Structure formats: structure tokens, C-alpha cells
Short mmCIF file of C-alpha atoms and ligand atoms in Angstrom, two decimals:
data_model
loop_
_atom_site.label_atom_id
_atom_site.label_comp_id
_atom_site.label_asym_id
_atom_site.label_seq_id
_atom_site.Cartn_x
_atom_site.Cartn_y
_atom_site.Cartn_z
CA UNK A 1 85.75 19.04 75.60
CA UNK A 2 83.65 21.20 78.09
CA UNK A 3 84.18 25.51 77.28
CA UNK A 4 85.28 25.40 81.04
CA UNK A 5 87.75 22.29 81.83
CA UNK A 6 90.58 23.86 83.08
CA UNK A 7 92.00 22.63 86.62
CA UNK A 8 92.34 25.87 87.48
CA UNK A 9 89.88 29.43 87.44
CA UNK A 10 91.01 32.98 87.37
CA UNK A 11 88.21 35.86 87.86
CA UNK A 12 88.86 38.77 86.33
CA UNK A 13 91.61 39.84 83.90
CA UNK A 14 93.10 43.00 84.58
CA UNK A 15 96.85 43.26 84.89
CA UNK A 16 96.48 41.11 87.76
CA UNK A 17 94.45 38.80 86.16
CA UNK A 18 97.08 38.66 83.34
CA UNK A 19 99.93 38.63 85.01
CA UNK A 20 98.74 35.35 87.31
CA UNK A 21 97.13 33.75 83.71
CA UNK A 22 100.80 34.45 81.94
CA UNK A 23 102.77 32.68 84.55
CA UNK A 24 100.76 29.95 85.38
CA UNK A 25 99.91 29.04 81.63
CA UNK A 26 103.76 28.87 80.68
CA UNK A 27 103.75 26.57 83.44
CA UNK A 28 101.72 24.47 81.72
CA UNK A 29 98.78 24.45 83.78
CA UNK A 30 95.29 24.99 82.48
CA UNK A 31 93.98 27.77 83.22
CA UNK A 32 90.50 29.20 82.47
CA UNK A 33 90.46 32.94 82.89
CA UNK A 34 86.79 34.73 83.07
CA UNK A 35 86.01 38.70 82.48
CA UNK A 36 82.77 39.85 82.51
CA UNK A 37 83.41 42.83 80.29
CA UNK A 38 83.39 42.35 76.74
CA UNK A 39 88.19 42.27 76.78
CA UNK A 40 90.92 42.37 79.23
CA UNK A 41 92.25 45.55 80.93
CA UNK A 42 89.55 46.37 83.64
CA UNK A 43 90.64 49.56 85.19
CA UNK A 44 93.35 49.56 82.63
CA UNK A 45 90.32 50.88 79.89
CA UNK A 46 89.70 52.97 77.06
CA UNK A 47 85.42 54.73 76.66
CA UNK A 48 84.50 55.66 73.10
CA UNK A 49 82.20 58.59 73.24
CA UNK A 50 79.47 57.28 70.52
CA UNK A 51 78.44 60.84 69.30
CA UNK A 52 81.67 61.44 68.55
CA UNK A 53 83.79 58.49 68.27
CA UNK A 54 86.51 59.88 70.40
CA UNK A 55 88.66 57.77 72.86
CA UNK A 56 90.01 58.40 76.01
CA UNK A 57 92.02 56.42 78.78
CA UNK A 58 89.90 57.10 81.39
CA UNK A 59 91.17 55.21 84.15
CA UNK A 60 94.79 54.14 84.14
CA UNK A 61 96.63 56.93 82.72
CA UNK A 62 100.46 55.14 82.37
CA UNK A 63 102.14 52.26 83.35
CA UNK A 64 105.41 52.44 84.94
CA UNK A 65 108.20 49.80 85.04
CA UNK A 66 110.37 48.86 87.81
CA UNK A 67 109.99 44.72 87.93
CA UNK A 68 112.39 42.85 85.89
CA UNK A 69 109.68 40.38 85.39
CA UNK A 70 107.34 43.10 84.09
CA UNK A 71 110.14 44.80 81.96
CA UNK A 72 110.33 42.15 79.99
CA UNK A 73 106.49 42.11 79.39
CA UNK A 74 107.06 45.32 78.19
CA UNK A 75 109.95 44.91 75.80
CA UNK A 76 107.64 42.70 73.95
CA UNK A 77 104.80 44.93 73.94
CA UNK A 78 106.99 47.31 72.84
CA UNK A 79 108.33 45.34 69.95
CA UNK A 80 104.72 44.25 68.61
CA UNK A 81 103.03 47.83 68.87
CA UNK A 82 101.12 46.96 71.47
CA UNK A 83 102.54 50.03 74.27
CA UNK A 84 105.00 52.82 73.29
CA UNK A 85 106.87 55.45 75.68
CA UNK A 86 104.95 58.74 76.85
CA UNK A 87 107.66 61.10 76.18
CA UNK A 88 105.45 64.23 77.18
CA UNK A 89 106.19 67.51 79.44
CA UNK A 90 104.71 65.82 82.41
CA UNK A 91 105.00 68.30 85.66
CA UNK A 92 103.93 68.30 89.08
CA UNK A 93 101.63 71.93 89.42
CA UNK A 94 102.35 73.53 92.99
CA UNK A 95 99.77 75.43 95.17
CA UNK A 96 101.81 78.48 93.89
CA UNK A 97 101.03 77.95 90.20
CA UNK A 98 104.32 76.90 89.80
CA UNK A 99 105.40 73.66 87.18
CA UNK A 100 108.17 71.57 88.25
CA UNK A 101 109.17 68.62 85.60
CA UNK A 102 108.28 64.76 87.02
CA UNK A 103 110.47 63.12 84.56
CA UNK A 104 109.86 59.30 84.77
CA UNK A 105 109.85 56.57 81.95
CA UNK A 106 105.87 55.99 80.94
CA UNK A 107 104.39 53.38 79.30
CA UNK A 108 100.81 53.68 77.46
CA UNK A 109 98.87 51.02 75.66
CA UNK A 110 98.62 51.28 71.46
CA UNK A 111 96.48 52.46 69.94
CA UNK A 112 94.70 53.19 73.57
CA UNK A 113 95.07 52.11 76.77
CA UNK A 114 92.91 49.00 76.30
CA UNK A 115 95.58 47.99 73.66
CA UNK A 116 98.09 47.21 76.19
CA UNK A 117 95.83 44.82 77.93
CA UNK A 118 95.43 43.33 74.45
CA UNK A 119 98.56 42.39 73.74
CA UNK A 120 99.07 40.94 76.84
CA UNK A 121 96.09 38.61 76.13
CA UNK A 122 97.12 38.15 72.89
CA UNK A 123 100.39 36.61 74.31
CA UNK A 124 98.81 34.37 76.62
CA UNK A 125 99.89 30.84 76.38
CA UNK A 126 97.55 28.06 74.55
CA UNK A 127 97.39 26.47 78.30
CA UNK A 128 95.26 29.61 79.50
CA UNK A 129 91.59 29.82 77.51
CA UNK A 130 90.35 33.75 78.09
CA UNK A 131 86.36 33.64 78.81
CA UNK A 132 84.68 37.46 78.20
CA UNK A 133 81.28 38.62 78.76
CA UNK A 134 81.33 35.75 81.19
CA UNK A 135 80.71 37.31 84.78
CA UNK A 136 80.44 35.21 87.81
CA UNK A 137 78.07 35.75 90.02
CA UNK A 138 78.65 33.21 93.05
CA UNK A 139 81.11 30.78 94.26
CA UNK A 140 79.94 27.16 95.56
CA UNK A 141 81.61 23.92 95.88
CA UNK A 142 84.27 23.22 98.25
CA UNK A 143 87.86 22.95 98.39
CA UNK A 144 89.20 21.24 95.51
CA UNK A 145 85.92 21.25 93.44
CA UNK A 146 84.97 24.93 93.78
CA UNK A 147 82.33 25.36 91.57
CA UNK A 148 81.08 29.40 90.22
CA UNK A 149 77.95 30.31 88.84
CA UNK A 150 78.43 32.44 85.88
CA UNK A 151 75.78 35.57 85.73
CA UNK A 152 74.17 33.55 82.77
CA UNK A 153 72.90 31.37 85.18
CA UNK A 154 75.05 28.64 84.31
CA UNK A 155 78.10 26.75 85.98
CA UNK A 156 81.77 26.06 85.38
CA UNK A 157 83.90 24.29 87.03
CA UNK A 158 84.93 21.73 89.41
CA UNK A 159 88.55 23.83 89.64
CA UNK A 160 91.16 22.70 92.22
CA UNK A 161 92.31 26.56 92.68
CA UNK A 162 90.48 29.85 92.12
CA UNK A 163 92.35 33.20 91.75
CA UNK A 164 90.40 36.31 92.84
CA UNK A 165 92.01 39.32 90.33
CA UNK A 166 89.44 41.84 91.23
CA UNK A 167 88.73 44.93 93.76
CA UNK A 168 88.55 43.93 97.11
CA UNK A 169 84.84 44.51 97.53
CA UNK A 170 83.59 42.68 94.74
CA UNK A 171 86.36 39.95 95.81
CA UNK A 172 84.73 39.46 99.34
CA UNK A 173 80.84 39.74 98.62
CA UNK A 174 81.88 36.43 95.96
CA UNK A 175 83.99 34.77 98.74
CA UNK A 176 81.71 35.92 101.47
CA UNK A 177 79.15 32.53 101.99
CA UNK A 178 82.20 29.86 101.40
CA UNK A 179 84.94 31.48 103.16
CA UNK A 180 83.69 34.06 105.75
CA UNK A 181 87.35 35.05 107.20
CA UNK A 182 88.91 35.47 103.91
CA UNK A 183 86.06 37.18 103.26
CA UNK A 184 86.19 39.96 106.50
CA UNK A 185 89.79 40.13 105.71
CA UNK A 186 89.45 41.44 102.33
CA UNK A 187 86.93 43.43 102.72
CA UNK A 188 88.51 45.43 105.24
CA UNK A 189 90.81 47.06 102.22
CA UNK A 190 88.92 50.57 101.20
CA UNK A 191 89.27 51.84 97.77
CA UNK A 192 88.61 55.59 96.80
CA UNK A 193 86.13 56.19 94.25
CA UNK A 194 87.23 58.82 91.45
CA UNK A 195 85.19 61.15 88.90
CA UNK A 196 86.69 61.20 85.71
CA UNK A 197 86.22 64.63 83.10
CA UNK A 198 86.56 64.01 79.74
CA UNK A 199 87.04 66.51 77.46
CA UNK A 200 87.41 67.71 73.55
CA UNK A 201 88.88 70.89 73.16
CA UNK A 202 89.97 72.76 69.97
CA UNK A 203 93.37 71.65 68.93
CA UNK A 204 96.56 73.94 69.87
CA UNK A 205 95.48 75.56 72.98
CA UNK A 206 97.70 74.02 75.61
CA UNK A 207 98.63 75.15 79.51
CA UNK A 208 102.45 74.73 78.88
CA UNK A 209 102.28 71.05 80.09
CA UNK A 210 100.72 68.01 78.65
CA UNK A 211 99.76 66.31 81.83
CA UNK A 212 100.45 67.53 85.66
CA UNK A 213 100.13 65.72 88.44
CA UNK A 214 98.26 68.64 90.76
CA UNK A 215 100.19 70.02 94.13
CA UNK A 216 97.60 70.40 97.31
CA UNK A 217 94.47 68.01 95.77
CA UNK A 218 91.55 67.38 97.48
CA UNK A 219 90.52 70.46 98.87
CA UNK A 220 87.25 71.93 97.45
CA UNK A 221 88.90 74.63 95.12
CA UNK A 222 91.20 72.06 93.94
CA UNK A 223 89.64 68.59 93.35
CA UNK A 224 91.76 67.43 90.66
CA UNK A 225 94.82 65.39 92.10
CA UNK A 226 95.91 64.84 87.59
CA UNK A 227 95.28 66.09 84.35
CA UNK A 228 96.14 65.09 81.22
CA UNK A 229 96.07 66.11 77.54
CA UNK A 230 94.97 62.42 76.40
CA UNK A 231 96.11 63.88 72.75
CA UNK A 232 99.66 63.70 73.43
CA UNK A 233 100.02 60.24 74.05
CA UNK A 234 101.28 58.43 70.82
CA UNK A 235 98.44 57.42 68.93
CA UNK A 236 95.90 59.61 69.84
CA UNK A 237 93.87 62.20 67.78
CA UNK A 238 94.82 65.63 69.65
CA UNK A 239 92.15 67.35 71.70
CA UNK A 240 91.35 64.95 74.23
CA UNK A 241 91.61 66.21 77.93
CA UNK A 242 90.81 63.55 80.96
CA UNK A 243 91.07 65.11 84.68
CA UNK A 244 90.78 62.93 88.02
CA UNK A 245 89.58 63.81 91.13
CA UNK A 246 91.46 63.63 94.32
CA UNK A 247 90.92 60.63 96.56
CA UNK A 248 89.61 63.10 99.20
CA UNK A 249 87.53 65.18 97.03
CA UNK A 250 85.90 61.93 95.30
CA UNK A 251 84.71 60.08 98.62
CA UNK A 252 83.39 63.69 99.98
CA UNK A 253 81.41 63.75 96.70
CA UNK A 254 80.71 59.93 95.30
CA UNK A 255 76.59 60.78 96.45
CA UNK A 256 76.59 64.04 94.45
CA UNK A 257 74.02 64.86 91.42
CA UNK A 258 76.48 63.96 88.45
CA UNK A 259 75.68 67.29 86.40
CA UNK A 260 76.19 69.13 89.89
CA UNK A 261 80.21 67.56 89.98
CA UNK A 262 80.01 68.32 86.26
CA UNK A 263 79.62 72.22 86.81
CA UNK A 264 82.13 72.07 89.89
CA UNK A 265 84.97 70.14 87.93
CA UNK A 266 84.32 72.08 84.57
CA UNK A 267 85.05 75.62 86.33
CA UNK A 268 88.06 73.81 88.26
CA UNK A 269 89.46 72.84 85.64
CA UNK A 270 89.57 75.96 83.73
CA UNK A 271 90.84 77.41 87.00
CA UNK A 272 93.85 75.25 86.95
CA UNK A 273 94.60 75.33 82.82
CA UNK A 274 93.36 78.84 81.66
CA UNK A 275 91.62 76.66 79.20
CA UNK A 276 87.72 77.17 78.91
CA UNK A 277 85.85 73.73 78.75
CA UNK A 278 81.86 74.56 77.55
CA UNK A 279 79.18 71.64 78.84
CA UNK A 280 78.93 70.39 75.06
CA UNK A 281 82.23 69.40 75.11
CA UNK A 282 82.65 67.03 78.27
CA UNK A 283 81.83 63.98 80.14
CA UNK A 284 81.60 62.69 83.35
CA UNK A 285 82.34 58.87 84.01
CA UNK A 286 82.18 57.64 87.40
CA UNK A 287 84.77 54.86 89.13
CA UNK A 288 83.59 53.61 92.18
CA UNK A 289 86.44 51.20 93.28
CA UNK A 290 89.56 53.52 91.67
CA UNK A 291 92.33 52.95 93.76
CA UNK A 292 93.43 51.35 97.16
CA UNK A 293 93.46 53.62 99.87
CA UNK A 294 95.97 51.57 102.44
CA UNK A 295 97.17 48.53 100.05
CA UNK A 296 98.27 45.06 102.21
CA UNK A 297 101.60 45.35 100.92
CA UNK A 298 101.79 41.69 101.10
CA UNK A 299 102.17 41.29 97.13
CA UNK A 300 99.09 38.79 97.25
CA UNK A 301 96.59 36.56 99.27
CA UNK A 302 97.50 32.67 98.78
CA UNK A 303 94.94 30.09 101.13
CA UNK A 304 96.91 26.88 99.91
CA UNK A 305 94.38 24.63 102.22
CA UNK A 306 91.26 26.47 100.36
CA UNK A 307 93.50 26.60 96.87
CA UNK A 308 91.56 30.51 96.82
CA UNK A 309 94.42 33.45 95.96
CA UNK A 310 93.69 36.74 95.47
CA UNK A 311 95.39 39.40 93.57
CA UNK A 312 95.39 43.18 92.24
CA UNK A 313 97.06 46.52 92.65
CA UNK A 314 95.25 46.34 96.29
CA UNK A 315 97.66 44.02 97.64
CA UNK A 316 100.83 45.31 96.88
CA UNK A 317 101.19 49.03 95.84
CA UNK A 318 98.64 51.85 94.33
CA UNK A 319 99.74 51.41 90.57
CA UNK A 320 98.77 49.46 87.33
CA UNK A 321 102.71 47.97 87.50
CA UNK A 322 101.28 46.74 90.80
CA UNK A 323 98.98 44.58 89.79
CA UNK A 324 100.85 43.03 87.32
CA UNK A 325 103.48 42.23 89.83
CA UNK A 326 101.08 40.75 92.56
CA UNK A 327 99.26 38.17 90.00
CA UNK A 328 103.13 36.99 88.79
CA UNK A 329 103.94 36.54 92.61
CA UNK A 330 100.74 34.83 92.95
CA UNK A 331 101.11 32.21 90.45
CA UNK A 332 104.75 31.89 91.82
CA UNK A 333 103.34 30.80 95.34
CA UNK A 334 100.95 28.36 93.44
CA UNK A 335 103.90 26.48 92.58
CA UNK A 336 104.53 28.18 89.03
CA UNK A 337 107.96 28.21 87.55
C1 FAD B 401 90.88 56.73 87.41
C2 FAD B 401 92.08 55.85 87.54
C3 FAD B 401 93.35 56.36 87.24
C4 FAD B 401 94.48 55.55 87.37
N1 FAD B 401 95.70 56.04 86.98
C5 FAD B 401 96.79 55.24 87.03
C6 FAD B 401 98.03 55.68 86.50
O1 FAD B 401 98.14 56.75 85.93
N2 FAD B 401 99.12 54.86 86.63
C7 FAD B 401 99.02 53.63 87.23
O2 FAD B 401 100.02 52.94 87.34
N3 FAD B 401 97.83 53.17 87.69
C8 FAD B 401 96.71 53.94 87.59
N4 FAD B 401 95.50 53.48 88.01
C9 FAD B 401 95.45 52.17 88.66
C10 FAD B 401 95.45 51.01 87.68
O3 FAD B 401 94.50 51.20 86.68
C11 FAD B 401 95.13 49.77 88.52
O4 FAD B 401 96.10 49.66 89.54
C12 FAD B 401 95.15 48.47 87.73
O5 FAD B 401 94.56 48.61 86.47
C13 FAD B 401 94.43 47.41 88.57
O6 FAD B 401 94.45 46.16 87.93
P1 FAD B 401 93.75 44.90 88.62
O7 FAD B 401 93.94 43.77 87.69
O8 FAD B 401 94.24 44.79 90.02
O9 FAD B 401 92.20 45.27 88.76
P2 FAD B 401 91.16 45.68 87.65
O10 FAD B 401 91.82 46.44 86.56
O11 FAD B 401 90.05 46.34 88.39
O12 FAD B 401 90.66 44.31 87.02
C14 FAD B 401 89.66 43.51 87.62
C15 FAD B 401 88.89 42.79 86.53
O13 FAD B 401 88.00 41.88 87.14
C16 FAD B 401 86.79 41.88 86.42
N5 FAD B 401 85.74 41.39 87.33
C17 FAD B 401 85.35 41.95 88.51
N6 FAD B 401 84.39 41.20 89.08
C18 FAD B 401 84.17 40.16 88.25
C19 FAD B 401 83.29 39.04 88.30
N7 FAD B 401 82.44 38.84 89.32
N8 FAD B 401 83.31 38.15 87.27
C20 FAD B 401 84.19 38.32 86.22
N9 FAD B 401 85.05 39.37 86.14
C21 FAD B 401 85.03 40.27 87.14
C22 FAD B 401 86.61 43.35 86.04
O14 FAD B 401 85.69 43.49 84.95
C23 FAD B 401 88.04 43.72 85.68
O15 FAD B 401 88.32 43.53 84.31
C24 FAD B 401 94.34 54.23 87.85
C25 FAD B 401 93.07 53.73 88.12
C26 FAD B 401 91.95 54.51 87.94
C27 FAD B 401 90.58 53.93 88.17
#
């Protein structure tokens, strides 16, 4: 048997990915699901720091659940170690220094963020055959035998249907030459970039919170819109700190000399904690497609004549649950069960 003989292809598996790969598999339809990173999770990610060894969840910070479809997910994730409850003090900071609790039930991956992700692929049905390290690079063919060209050079495929589980301008720039419209249409979606600060700090100092979501972000004396001891997640070694710019603040500095943002979000961010954080001690990492600015809000993109969907947090709502949500309802207009 061919590595790529499914009927059907799914780029990219984040939660979106996932979610459209878990329905559609139990289904029993074959599904072949390619990720050019080296796992599952995309945004949903976890960055060792070599020197050091230390982790951090530096993009998705917590996963809510509201779906019933997704709440299940997540009782089984739960019940194989693969996601736990955040039970932290997790506040919103006001302009006027002020911490008011933002009590809501949080969900982070075990032993890191990239876990979660993990178990979900681990729970894929034997329908759906995960592909990693395999990026593709173009899409040719035509309807019903669309054909991709993998960044190896080589090609997989014919697949009736295609699923598109990735930001909206990597989606269109694939869909661009075959199906120009689609193409314009999803383009049109803008995502904010974000910088991410990572930091190791000594143990026990803490700003009376373990996370904050920040009151007034975006401005230049306040670029951080969260920030989050990483250490207080279950799991995690203590010590950690990751802090995310504003949407506003990021796309007014996404050009800027990285150790220039450094020196700007190191003094913010002892600003904002009372917590000194010297140069040897953080990192910068860079997201240029973070989060949707205006998502469609129409849960998914299905062109039944073309058999091309598309799915991810940018089509429904600007969260991780979102993304899960919009591949399920994806694979449900595909004619899962
Ligand atoms: C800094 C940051 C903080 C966030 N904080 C939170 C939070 O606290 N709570 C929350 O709910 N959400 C948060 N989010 C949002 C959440 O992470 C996303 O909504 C969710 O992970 C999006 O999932 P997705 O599957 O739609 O897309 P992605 O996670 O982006 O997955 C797309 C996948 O497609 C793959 N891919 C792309 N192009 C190709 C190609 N050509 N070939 C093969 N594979 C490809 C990528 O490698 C990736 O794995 C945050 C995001 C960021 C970046």
C-alpha cells in the first residue's frame, strides 16, 4: 500500500486539524493527515530552551471548554494524563494596578502544552494515518483528484477532498493557483502577529497572581495584553514566566530589531510585576500569524463542488476551543456522523 492512499487529505494538525481527523476517521473514512512540524499542536506548542532544557507554552496558554463535543475530548484527556485543570490565581490587572479574580475552568496539556495535542493524536482512529515533517508545498490536480506536492519534492495523492487546518495566509497562497476566489476570500482574514518573553526567574518571588490577563494593552507603556507564571501550571518546574504582547502593540512592532523589543518588553514587564528580569535570563520568540483579528464566525469553509474545506480558530472564534470546534463542524458538513 502507498504511505499516502487515503481518499481523503487534511493539511495541518492543530486542534483544527484534529478535531476534523477525529470525526471523520470514526466515520470510517480514510484520512491522511500531514504536519510539517516534527508532532501535532501547531500554535498549541511547547519551545525547549537547549542551554537550559527548560519548557515553556509559548503560544496557547489554556484551553477552555464550552462544546459538549469538545468536553468529552477532554474528559478523556483528562482520564489518560494527557491535560489537567489550571487551578491558579488568574486575575485581570486594571490600569489602576488593581487585581480583580477571572475565575474560569482551564485546561492545559501534560506534561506541556504540546502534550495535549498528543493525546489527541494518540486517540486518533486507525482510519486516520498522521504524516509529520511532511510539509506541502503546492496543490495541483483538480476536483476529485487533487494532487499536493509535499516540500520534499514529492507527491501524494489523488484525494477526493482536501481540508485546509491552517492560518488563513498560508491557507490561500496553497489554494491561490487552483482556486483563485477561495483563495481572495481567505486571504482577506488578518491575523495579529505576537512577541512572546520567556523567562527563568529565581523560584518564590511572585506578583500576588500567577497569570493576569493585563487591563488597557497595547499602548506603548503597556504592551503586554497576558502574563503568566508558566511554573504554576501542573507539571511544570517553577520559574518559568511567558508574557504576550498586545495585538496592537505586536503589529506596530512585528519590523522591530528583536533585541530592541527585547529591552522594551524586559523593562515592561518588570513595570507591571515588580519582578526584575536580567537579559541572561530571557527569550524572545516571534509568532507571526497569532491570532485572528475579525474571525468569519461561520464555524468553517466547506466548497462541496471543489471537495476543499477549510478550518481553524480563524473561522469561528479567537480561541484554541475554537479550532477544535470548527474542524468537528467541518467533518460534520463532509457528511461525517
Ligand atoms: C501567542 C499565542 C497565545 C495564545 N493563547 C491562547 C490561550 O491562552 N487560550 C486559547 O484558547 N487560545 C490561545 N491561542 C490560540 C490557539 O493557540 C489557537 O486558536 C489554536 O491553537 C489554533 O489551532 P489551529 O488548528 O486553527 O491552527 P494552528 O495551531 O496554527 O495549526 C495549523 C497547523 O498547520 C500546519 N501547517 C501549516 N502550513 C502547512 C503546510 N503547508 N503543510 C503542512 N502543515 C502545515 C502548522 O505547522 C500547524 O501545526 C494563542 C495563540 C498564540 C499564538
Amino acid at each position: 500500500m502507498p504511505d499516502f492512499a487515503a481518499n481523503t487529505a487534511i493539511i495541518g494538525a492543530g486542534l483544527a486539524g484534529l478535531g476534523a481527523a477525529a470525526r471523520l476517521g470514526r466515520s470510517g473514512l480514510s484520512v491522511d493527515l500531514l504536519e510539517a512540524e516534527a508532532g501535532p499542536g501547531g500554535r498549541l506548542a511547547t519551545l525547549e530552551i537547549t542551554e537550559t532544557g527548560r519548557q515553556f507554552d509559548h503560544g496557547g496558554q489554556f484551553v477552555t471548554v464550552r462544546d459538549p463535543a469538545l468536553r468529552m475530548v477532554m474528559a478523556g484527556l483528562l482520564d489518560r494524563g494527557r491535560a489537567a485543570r489550571w487551578n491558579a490565581h488568574i486575575v485581570r490587572l486594571e490600569t489602576d494596578g488593581s487585581a480583580q479574580p477571572h475565575p474560569v475552568e482551564r485546561f492545559v496539556g501534560m506534561p506541556s502544552m504540546a502534550g495535549l495535542a498528543g493525546g489527541l493524536a494518540a486517540a486518533l482512529p486507525l482510519t486516520v494515518r498522521p504524516h509529520y515533517e511532511t510539509g506541502v508545498s503546492a496543490i495541483g490536480g483538480e476536483a476529485g483528484a487533487w494532487m499536493l506536492r509535499l516540500t520534499d519534492g514529492t507527491v501524494a495523492g489523488p484525494y477526493n477532498r482536501l481540508v485546509l487546518a491552517m492560518p488563513p495566509h498560508a491557507a490561500a497562497s496553497l489554494l491561490r493557483d487552483r482556486l483563485p476566489d477561495l483563495a481572495s476570500r481567505v486571504g482577506s482574514v488578518t491575523m495579529a502577529p505576537c512577541w512572546a518573553l520567556l523567562l527563568t526567574l529565581p523560584e518564590g518571588r511572585k506578583p500576588g497572581w500567577d497569570a493576569a490577563f493585563i487591563a488597557g494593552a497595547g499602548g506603548e507603556d503597556r504592551p503586554f495584553s497576558w502574563i503568566a507564571h508558566d511554573g504554576s501550571k501542573p507539571g511544570r518546574t517553577p520559574g518559568g514566566w511567558v508574557a504576550h504582547t498586545a495585538a496592537d502593540w505586536s503589529i506596530r512592532h512585528r519590523q522591530d530589531d528583536p533585541a530592541l523589543v527585547m529591552e522594551r518588553l524586559r523593562a515592561a514587564f518588570t513595570a507591571l510585576t515588580g519582578m526584575e528580569a536580567p537579559a541572561t535570563a530571557a527569550r524572545l520568540h516571534f509568532w507571526p500569524e497569532a491570532l485572528p483579528l475579525a474571525p468569519l464566525e461561520t464555524g468553517f469553509i466547506w466548497d462541496a463542488p471543489n471537495g476543499v474545506g477549510l478550518c481553524g480558530d480563524w473561522c469561528l472564534a479567537t480561541r484554541a476551543e475554537a479550532a477544535f470546534i470548527s474542524g468537528h463542524r467541518l467533518a460534520g458538513a463532509m457528511g461525517a456522523a
